[in-house]
Amino acid sequence: MAFPKKRRYDRTEQDNEYFQCYSDITIHEEMLSDTVRTHAYRMAIARNHTALTGKTVMDVGAGTGILSIFCAQAGASKVYAVEASAVSQLACDVVKENKLEGQVEVINSTVENADIPGQVDAIVSEWMGYGLMYESMLSSVLYARDRWLKPGGLIFPSCANMFIAPVNDATVESRLDFWSEVKDMYGVDMTSVQSFARKCIMGKDMAVSSVYPEHVLSHAVKFATLDLNSATPEDIGNITGSFQFCCFGSSLMHGFAVWFSVVFPGESGITLSTSPYGEETHWKQTILYLDEEVQIEQDTRVKGDIKMSPSENNPRHLSVTLNFSIGGGICRTKVFQMGN
């Protein structure tokens, strides 16, 4: 049977779908409920009040406007809250409710089409997506930087780091074991279904899930850093790195976990981390599953390289290519997708 080719979206259609998604209040509720995320921005902006007082700020992808309001509260004389989705009207209401109409101007536009009168002293944006780059707005932040940011201006956050570590996934283990336990429950042997279940659960789709410290099998490796003051569109379209791990002990390895941290400017060096060793955020961690679990032992070596890039079918989606070997075995390659 011949299957139709995947439809390749044009950029206008992709953008419309993206901004329509962000008109759903559920997304904004989730982000504002993430106190780790929101408090980090609030503290980073407040601690830079000296640098922001009397200055002009652009908020890229302002959403309901809370980061714009934080900037105004820190002393910014003018904040351009640029938001392309219909939620910009809610941002207008929030600004009015907080009596900041004189400082915060909401602009219902994409950043690329926004009309900003003159340069700005700082850019603030919560652009990060799952796995850092899924549905990321980073390209718009770089566009705003190159077009409007004054030399030496501030970017919140100013740097992003990416990490990877091998992991055991107890939930996957339990789901796979389930099929060998059906006989004890109902008298019907379904062990043969386990291989199909493994293909479904440990497929090519990236999973967003919580990883706990006890399931991390080695010290994490930082495989990439993005400096937002100098990164180019080419840099963020081809994020690569390598890794080498020495595992802690005997366990089943189900895959790799990827997470990120972002660092804000200023002497305080506030960091927002999505590490499994910290307080959970709505980003959780991104899991890249092996085709099948592998038994590892104390000091098992795992090494390889990783490449992250926009999906071929939709640049707002994410593709990850992983080349790796475990315990000196053959090198394996697996390509993962998020959003396709």
Short mmCIF file of N, CA and C in Angstrom, two decimals, residues 215-340:
data_model
loop_
_atom_site.label_atom_id
_atom_site.label_comp_id
_atom_site.label_asym_id
_atom_site.label_seq_id
_atom_site.Cartn_x
_atom_site.Cartn_y
_atom_site.Cartn_z
N HIS A 215 17.12 7.93 38.91
CA HIS A 215 17.06 7.26 37.61
C HIS A 215 18.13 7.76 36.64
N VAL A 216 18.92 8.73 37.06
CA VAL A 216 20.02 9.22 36.23
C VAL A 216 21.23 8.32 36.47
N LEU A 217 21.81 7.78 35.41
CA LEU A 217 22.80 6.71 35.53
C LEU A 217 24.24 7.19 35.45
N SER A 218 24.45 8.49 35.31
CA SER A 218 25.81 9.01 35.23
C SER A 218 25.76 10.51 35.49
N HIS A 219 26.92 11.10 35.71
CA HIS A 219 26.98 12.56 35.75
C HIS A 219 26.57 13.10 34.38
N ALA A 220 25.79 14.16 34.38
CA ALA A 220 25.35 14.77 33.11
C ALA A 220 26.52 15.46 32.42
N VAL A 221 26.38 15.61 31.11
CA VAL A 221 27.37 16.32 30.29
C VAL A 221 26.69 17.53 29.64
N LYS A 222 27.34 18.68 29.76
CA LYS A 222 26.87 19.86 29.02
C LYS A 222 27.38 19.75 27.60
N PHE A 223 26.46 19.66 26.63
CA PHE A 223 26.91 19.43 25.25
C PHE A 223 26.79 20.65 24.35
N ALA A 224 26.15 21.70 24.81
CA ALA A 224 26.02 22.89 23.97
C ALA A 224 25.75 24.12 24.82
N THR A 225 26.24 25.26 24.36
CA THR A 225 25.98 26.56 24.98
C THR A 225 25.63 27.55 23.88
N LEU A 226 24.58 28.32 24.12
CA LEU A 226 24.17 29.38 23.19
C LEU A 226 24.31 30.72 23.88
N ASP A 227 25.14 31.59 23.36
CA ASP A 227 25.27 32.96 23.86
C ASP A 227 24.35 33.83 23.03
N LEU A 228 23.28 34.32 23.65
CA LEU A 228 22.28 35.08 22.90
C LEU A 228 22.78 36.44 22.44
N ASN A 229 23.90 36.87 22.97
CA ASN A 229 24.47 38.14 22.51
C ASN A 229 25.15 38.00 21.16
N SER A 230 25.53 36.79 20.80
CA SER A 230 26.29 36.60 19.56
C SER A 230 25.78 35.48 18.67
N ALA A 231 24.86 34.63 19.16
CA ALA A 231 24.38 33.50 18.37
C ALA A 231 23.73 33.97 17.07
N THR A 232 23.90 33.18 16.02
CA THR A 232 23.33 33.48 14.71
C THR A 232 22.19 32.50 14.42
N PRO A 233 21.35 32.80 13.43
CA PRO A 233 20.31 31.84 13.04
C PRO A 233 20.90 30.49 12.64
N GLU A 234 22.10 30.51 12.06
CA GLU A 234 22.75 29.26 11.68
C GLU A 234 23.14 28.45 12.92
N ASP A 235 23.59 29.16 13.96
CA ASP A 235 23.97 28.49 15.21
C ASP A 235 22.79 27.75 15.83
N ILE A 236 21.64 28.41 15.89
CA ILE A 236 20.50 27.80 16.57
C ILE A 236 19.78 26.79 15.69
N GLY A 237 20.10 26.78 14.40
CA GLY A 237 19.50 25.81 13.49
C GLY A 237 20.30 24.53 13.39
N ASN A 238 21.44 24.47 14.07
CA ASN A 238 22.29 23.29 14.00
C ASN A 238 23.09 23.20 15.30
N ILE A 239 22.43 22.73 16.36
CA ILE A 239 23.06 22.62 17.67
C ILE A 239 23.66 21.23 17.79
N THR A 240 24.97 21.15 17.98
CA THR A 240 25.65 19.87 18.05
C THR A 240 26.53 19.78 19.28
N GLY A 241 26.83 18.57 19.67
CA GLY A 241 27.72 18.35 20.80
C GLY A 241 28.05 16.88 20.93
N SER A 242 28.98 16.57 21.81
CA SER A 242 29.36 15.18 22.05
C SER A 242 29.28 14.89 23.55
N PHE A 243 29.29 13.61 23.89
CA PHE A 243 29.18 13.23 25.29
C PHE A 243 29.92 11.91 25.53
N GLN A 244 30.33 11.74 26.76
CA GLN A 244 30.93 10.49 27.21
C GLN A 244 30.60 10.30 28.69
N PHE A 245 30.03 9.14 29.02
CA PHE A 245 29.60 8.87 30.38
C PHE A 245 30.29 7.63 30.93
N CYS A 246 30.44 7.62 32.24
CA CYS A 246 30.90 6.44 32.96
C CYS A 246 29.80 6.12 33.98
N CYS A 247 29.06 5.04 33.76
CA CYS A 247 27.83 4.80 34.53
C CYS A 247 28.12 4.42 35.98
N PHE A 248 27.13 4.72 36.83
CA PHE A 248 27.29 4.56 38.27
C PHE A 248 27.23 3.11 38.75
N GLY A 249 26.31 2.31 38.18
CA GLY A 249 26.13 0.96 38.71
C GLY A 249 25.25 0.12 37.82
N SER A 250 24.78 -1.01 38.34
CA SER A 250 24.00 -1.96 37.55
C SER A 250 22.56 -1.48 37.41
N SER A 251 22.07 -1.40 36.15
CA SER A 251 20.71 -0.93 35.90
C SER A 251 20.35 -1.18 34.44
N LEU A 252 19.07 -1.11 34.15
CA LEU A 252 18.64 -1.07 32.76
C LEU A 252 18.67 0.38 32.29
N MET A 253 19.24 0.60 31.13
CA MET A 253 19.24 1.92 30.50
C MET A 253 18.19 1.94 29.41
N HIS A 254 17.26 2.89 29.53
CA HIS A 254 16.18 2.99 28.54
C HIS A 254 16.41 4.08 27.50
N GLY A 255 17.28 5.03 27.83
CA GLY A 255 17.50 6.11 26.87
C GLY A 255 18.32 7.22 27.49
N PHE A 256 18.16 8.40 26.90
CA PHE A 256 18.88 9.59 27.35
C PHE A 256 17.87 10.67 27.72
N ALA A 257 18.18 11.43 28.76
CA ALA A 257 17.38 12.60 29.12
C ALA A 257 18.14 13.85 28.72
N VAL A 258 17.41 14.81 28.15
CA VAL A 258 17.98 16.09 27.76
C VAL A 258 17.25 17.18 28.53
N TRP A 259 18.00 18.14 29.05
CA TRP A 259 17.39 19.30 29.71
C TRP A 259 18.25 20.53 29.48
N PHE A 260 17.78 21.67 29.98
CA PHE A 260 18.50 22.92 29.72
C PHE A 260 18.45 23.82 30.94
N SER A 261 19.32 24.81 30.92
CA SER A 261 19.26 25.91 31.88
C SER A 261 19.49 27.20 31.10
N VAL A 262 18.97 28.30 31.61
CA VAL A 262 19.25 29.61 31.03
C VAL A 262 19.78 30.51 32.13
N VAL A 263 20.68 31.40 31.75
CA VAL A 263 21.33 32.29 32.70
C VAL A 263 20.96 33.73 32.36
N PHE A 264 20.65 34.50 33.38
CA PHE A 264 20.26 35.89 33.18
C PHE A 264 21.46 36.82 33.41
N PRO A 265 21.44 37.99 32.79
CA PRO A 265 22.56 38.92 32.96
C PRO A 265 22.61 39.51 34.37
N GLY A 266 23.75 40.10 34.70
CA GLY A 266 23.89 40.72 36.01
C GLY A 266 24.84 39.97 36.90
N GLU A 267 25.32 40.64 37.92
CA GLU A 267 26.29 40.04 38.83
C GLU A 267 25.71 38.90 39.64
N SER A 268 24.40 38.91 39.87
CA SER A 268 23.77 37.86 40.67
C SER A 268 23.78 36.52 39.95
N GLY A 269 23.83 36.55 38.59
CA GLY A 269 23.91 35.32 37.81
C GLY A 269 22.78 34.34 38.07
N ILE A 270 21.55 34.82 38.08
CA ILE A 270 20.40 33.95 38.33
C ILE A 270 20.24 32.96 37.19
N THR A 271 20.03 31.69 37.57
CA THR A 271 19.88 30.61 36.60
C THR A 271 18.51 29.96 36.75
N LEU A 272 17.84 29.73 35.64
CA LEU A 272 16.61 28.95 35.59
C LEU A 272 16.97 27.60 35.01
N SER A 273 16.85 26.56 35.82
CA SER A 273 17.27 25.22 35.41
C SER A 273 16.09 24.27 35.33
N THR A 274 16.12 23.38 34.34
CA THR A 274 15.12 22.32 34.22
C THR A 274 15.73 20.96 34.55
N SER A 275 16.79 20.98 35.34
CA SER A 275 17.49 19.76 35.73
C SER A 275 16.60 18.85 36.58
N PRO A 276 16.76 17.53 36.46
CA PRO A 276 16.01 16.61 37.34
C PRO A 276 16.44 16.72 38.80
N TYR A 277 17.56 17.39 39.06
CA TYR A 277 18.04 17.56 40.43
C TYR A 277 17.44 18.81 41.09
N GLY A 278 16.69 19.59 40.34
CA GLY A 278 16.09 20.79 40.89
C GLY A 278 14.58 20.66 40.99
N GLU A 279 13.95 21.76 41.37
CA GLU A 279 12.49 21.78 41.46
C GLU A 279 11.88 21.66 40.07
N GLU A 280 10.81 20.87 39.95
CA GLU A 280 10.24 20.58 38.64
C GLU A 280 9.64 21.82 37.99
N THR A 281 9.82 21.93 36.68
CA THR A 281 9.21 22.98 35.88
C THR A 281 8.24 22.36 34.88
N HIS A 282 7.49 23.19 34.18
CA HIS A 282 6.55 22.63 33.20
C HIS A 282 7.27 22.03 32.00
N TRP A 283 8.57 22.37 31.82
CA TRP A 283 9.33 21.76 30.73
C TRP A 283 9.72 20.32 31.04
N LYS A 284 9.79 19.98 32.34
CA LYS A 284 10.22 18.64 32.77
C LYS A 284 11.55 18.29 32.11
N GLN A 285 11.69 17.07 31.57
CA GLN A 285 12.86 16.70 30.79
C GLN A 285 12.39 16.03 29.50
N THR A 286 13.26 16.01 28.52
CA THR A 286 12.93 15.39 27.24
C THR A 286 13.68 14.06 27.14
N ILE A 287 12.95 12.98 26.85
CA ILE A 287 13.52 11.64 26.84
C ILE A 287 13.69 11.15 25.40
N LEU A 288 14.88 10.63 25.11
CA LEU A 288 15.20 10.01 23.83
C LEU A 288 15.40 8.52 24.10
N TYR A 289 14.44 7.70 23.69
CA TYR A 289 14.48 6.28 24.04
C TYR A 289 15.34 5.48 23.06
N LEU A 290 16.06 4.50 23.60
CA LEU A 290 16.71 3.51 22.77
C LEU A 290 15.64 2.64 22.12
N ASP A 291 16.02 1.84 21.12
CA ASP A 291 15.05 0.92 20.52
C ASP A 291 14.66 -0.18 21.50
N GLU A 292 15.61 -0.55 22.36
CA GLU A 292 15.33 -1.49 23.43
C GLU A 292 16.29 -1.23 24.59
N GLU A 293 15.85 -1.59 25.77
CA GLU A 293 16.65 -1.33 26.96
C GLU A 293 17.96 -2.13 26.92
N VAL A 294 18.98 -1.58 27.58
CA VAL A 294 20.30 -2.21 27.61
C VAL A 294 20.76 -2.32 29.06
N GLN A 295 21.28 -3.49 29.43
CA GLN A 295 21.82 -3.68 30.78
C GLN A 295 23.19 -3.01 30.88
N ILE A 296 23.36 -2.15 31.85
CA ILE A 296 24.66 -1.54 32.07
C ILE A 296 25.15 -1.91 33.47
N GLU A 297 26.45 -1.80 33.66
CA GLU A 297 27.06 -2.12 34.94
C GLU A 297 27.91 -0.95 35.41
N GLN A 298 28.47 -1.08 36.60
CA GLN A 298 29.37 -0.06 37.12
C GLN A 298 30.49 0.21 36.11
N ASP A 299 30.70 1.49 35.80
CA ASP A 299 31.76 1.96 34.90
C ASP A 299 31.53 1.64 33.42
N THR A 300 30.33 1.20 33.06
CA THR A 300 30.03 1.05 31.63
C THR A 300 30.20 2.40 30.93
N ARG A 301 30.90 2.39 29.81
CA ARG A 301 31.13 3.62 29.05
C ARG A 301 30.04 3.80 27.99
N VAL A 302 29.49 5.00 27.96
CA VAL A 302 28.51 5.38 26.94
C VAL A 302 29.01 6.66 26.29
N LYS A 303 29.14 6.66 24.99
CA LYS A 303 29.65 7.86 24.32
C LYS A 303 28.93 8.07 23.00
N GLY A 304 29.01 9.30 22.50
CA GLY A 304 28.35 9.59 21.23
C GLY A 304 28.29 11.07 20.95
N ASP A 305 27.42 11.42 20.01
CA ASP A 305 27.20 12.82 19.68
C ASP A 305 25.74 13.05 19.37
N ILE A 306 25.34 14.31 19.44
CA ILE A 306 23.94 14.69 19.29
C ILE A 306 23.84 15.91 18.39
N LYS A 307 22.81 15.92 17.57
CA LYS A 307 22.54 17.07 16.70
C LYS A 307 21.07 17.43 16.81
N MET A 308 20.79 18.70 17.08
CA MET A 308 19.42 19.20 17.16
C MET A 308 19.20 20.22 16.05
N SER A 309 18.10 20.07 15.32
CA SER A 309 17.82 20.99 14.21
C SER A 309 16.31 21.06 14.00
N PRO A 310 15.85 22.09 13.27
CA PRO A 310 14.42 22.17 12.97
C PRO A 310 13.98 20.99 12.12
N SER A 311 12.74 20.56 12.31
CA SER A 311 12.20 19.48 11.50
C SER A 311 12.12 19.89 10.03
N GLU A 312 12.29 18.92 9.17
CA GLU A 312 12.23 19.18 7.73
C GLU A 312 10.84 19.66 7.31
N ASN A 313 9.80 19.16 7.98
CA ASN A 313 8.44 19.48 7.58
C ASN A 313 7.89 20.75 8.21
N ASN A 314 8.47 21.13 9.35
CA ASN A 314 7.99 22.33 10.04
C ASN A 314 9.12 22.87 10.90
N PRO A 315 9.66 24.04 10.58
CA PRO A 315 10.81 24.56 11.32
C PRO A 315 10.53 24.87 12.78
N ARG A 316 9.26 24.91 13.19
CA ARG A 316 8.95 25.12 14.61
C ARG A 316 9.01 23.80 15.39
N HIS A 317 9.08 22.69 14.68
CA HIS A 317 9.19 21.39 15.32
C HIS A 317 10.66 21.00 15.40
N LEU A 318 10.94 19.89 16.07
CA LEU A 318 12.31 19.57 16.44
C LEU A 318 12.70 18.18 15.96
N SER A 319 13.92 18.09 15.43
CA SER A 319 14.51 16.81 15.03
C SER A 319 15.83 16.64 15.76
N VAL A 320 16.07 15.45 16.29
CA VAL A 320 17.32 15.15 16.99
C VAL A 320 17.93 13.88 16.42
N THR A 321 19.19 13.95 16.05
CA THR A 321 19.93 12.77 15.59
C THR A 321 20.95 12.40 16.65
N LEU A 322 20.91 11.14 17.07
CA LEU A 322 21.78 10.65 18.13
C LEU A 322 22.62 9.50 17.59
N ASN A 323 23.94 9.66 17.68
CA ASN A 323 24.88 8.58 17.37
C ASN A 323 25.54 8.17 18.68
N PHE A 324 25.53 6.89 19.01
CA PHE A 324 26.04 6.49 20.31
C PHE A 324 26.48 5.03 20.32
N SER A 325 27.34 4.72 21.28
CA SER A 325 27.72 3.34 21.54
C SER A 325 27.71 3.12 23.05
N ILE A 326 27.41 1.89 23.45
CA ILE A 326 27.30 1.53 24.87
C ILE A 326 28.24 0.38 25.17
N GLY A 327 29.12 0.58 26.14
CA GLY A 327 30.04 -0.48 26.54
C GLY A 327 30.99 -0.92 25.45
N GLY A 328 31.36 0.00 24.58
CA GLY A 328 32.30 -0.34 23.52
C GLY A 328 31.67 -1.11 22.37
N GLY A 329 30.34 -1.19 22.36
CA GLY A 329 29.65 -1.91 21.29
C GLY A 329 29.60 -1.11 20.00
N ILE A 330 28.83 -1.61 19.05
CA ILE A 330 28.73 -0.95 17.75
C ILE A 330 28.07 0.42 17.90
N CYS A 331 28.41 1.33 17.01
CA CYS A 331 27.80 2.66 17.01
C CYS A 331 26.40 2.57 16.41
N ARG A 332 25.44 3.14 17.10
CA ARG A 332 24.06 3.12 16.64
C ARG A 332 23.60 4.55 16.34
N THR A 333 22.65 4.66 15.44
CA THR A 333 22.10 5.97 15.09
C THR A 333 20.59 5.90 15.20
N LYS A 334 20.00 6.92 15.83
CA LYS A 334 18.55 7.00 15.89
C LYS A 334 18.13 8.44 15.73
N VAL A 335 17.12 8.67 14.91
CA VAL A 335 16.59 10.01 14.65
C VAL A 335 15.25 10.15 15.35
N PHE A 336 15.10 11.21 16.13
CA PHE A 336 13.90 11.45 16.91
C PHE A 336 13.18 12.70 16.38
N GLN A 337 11.88 12.72 16.60
CA GLN A 337 11.06 13.86 16.19
C GLN A 337 10.19 14.33 17.34
N MET A 338 9.93 15.63 17.36
CA MET A 338 8.93 16.18 18.27
C MET A 338 8.04 17.13 17.47
N GLY A 339 6.75 16.78 17.40
CA GLY A 339 5.81 17.65 16.72
C GLY A 339 5.36 17.16 15.37
N ASN A 340 6.00 16.13 14.81
CA ASN A 340 5.59 15.63 13.48
C ASN A 340 4.71 14.41 13.61
#
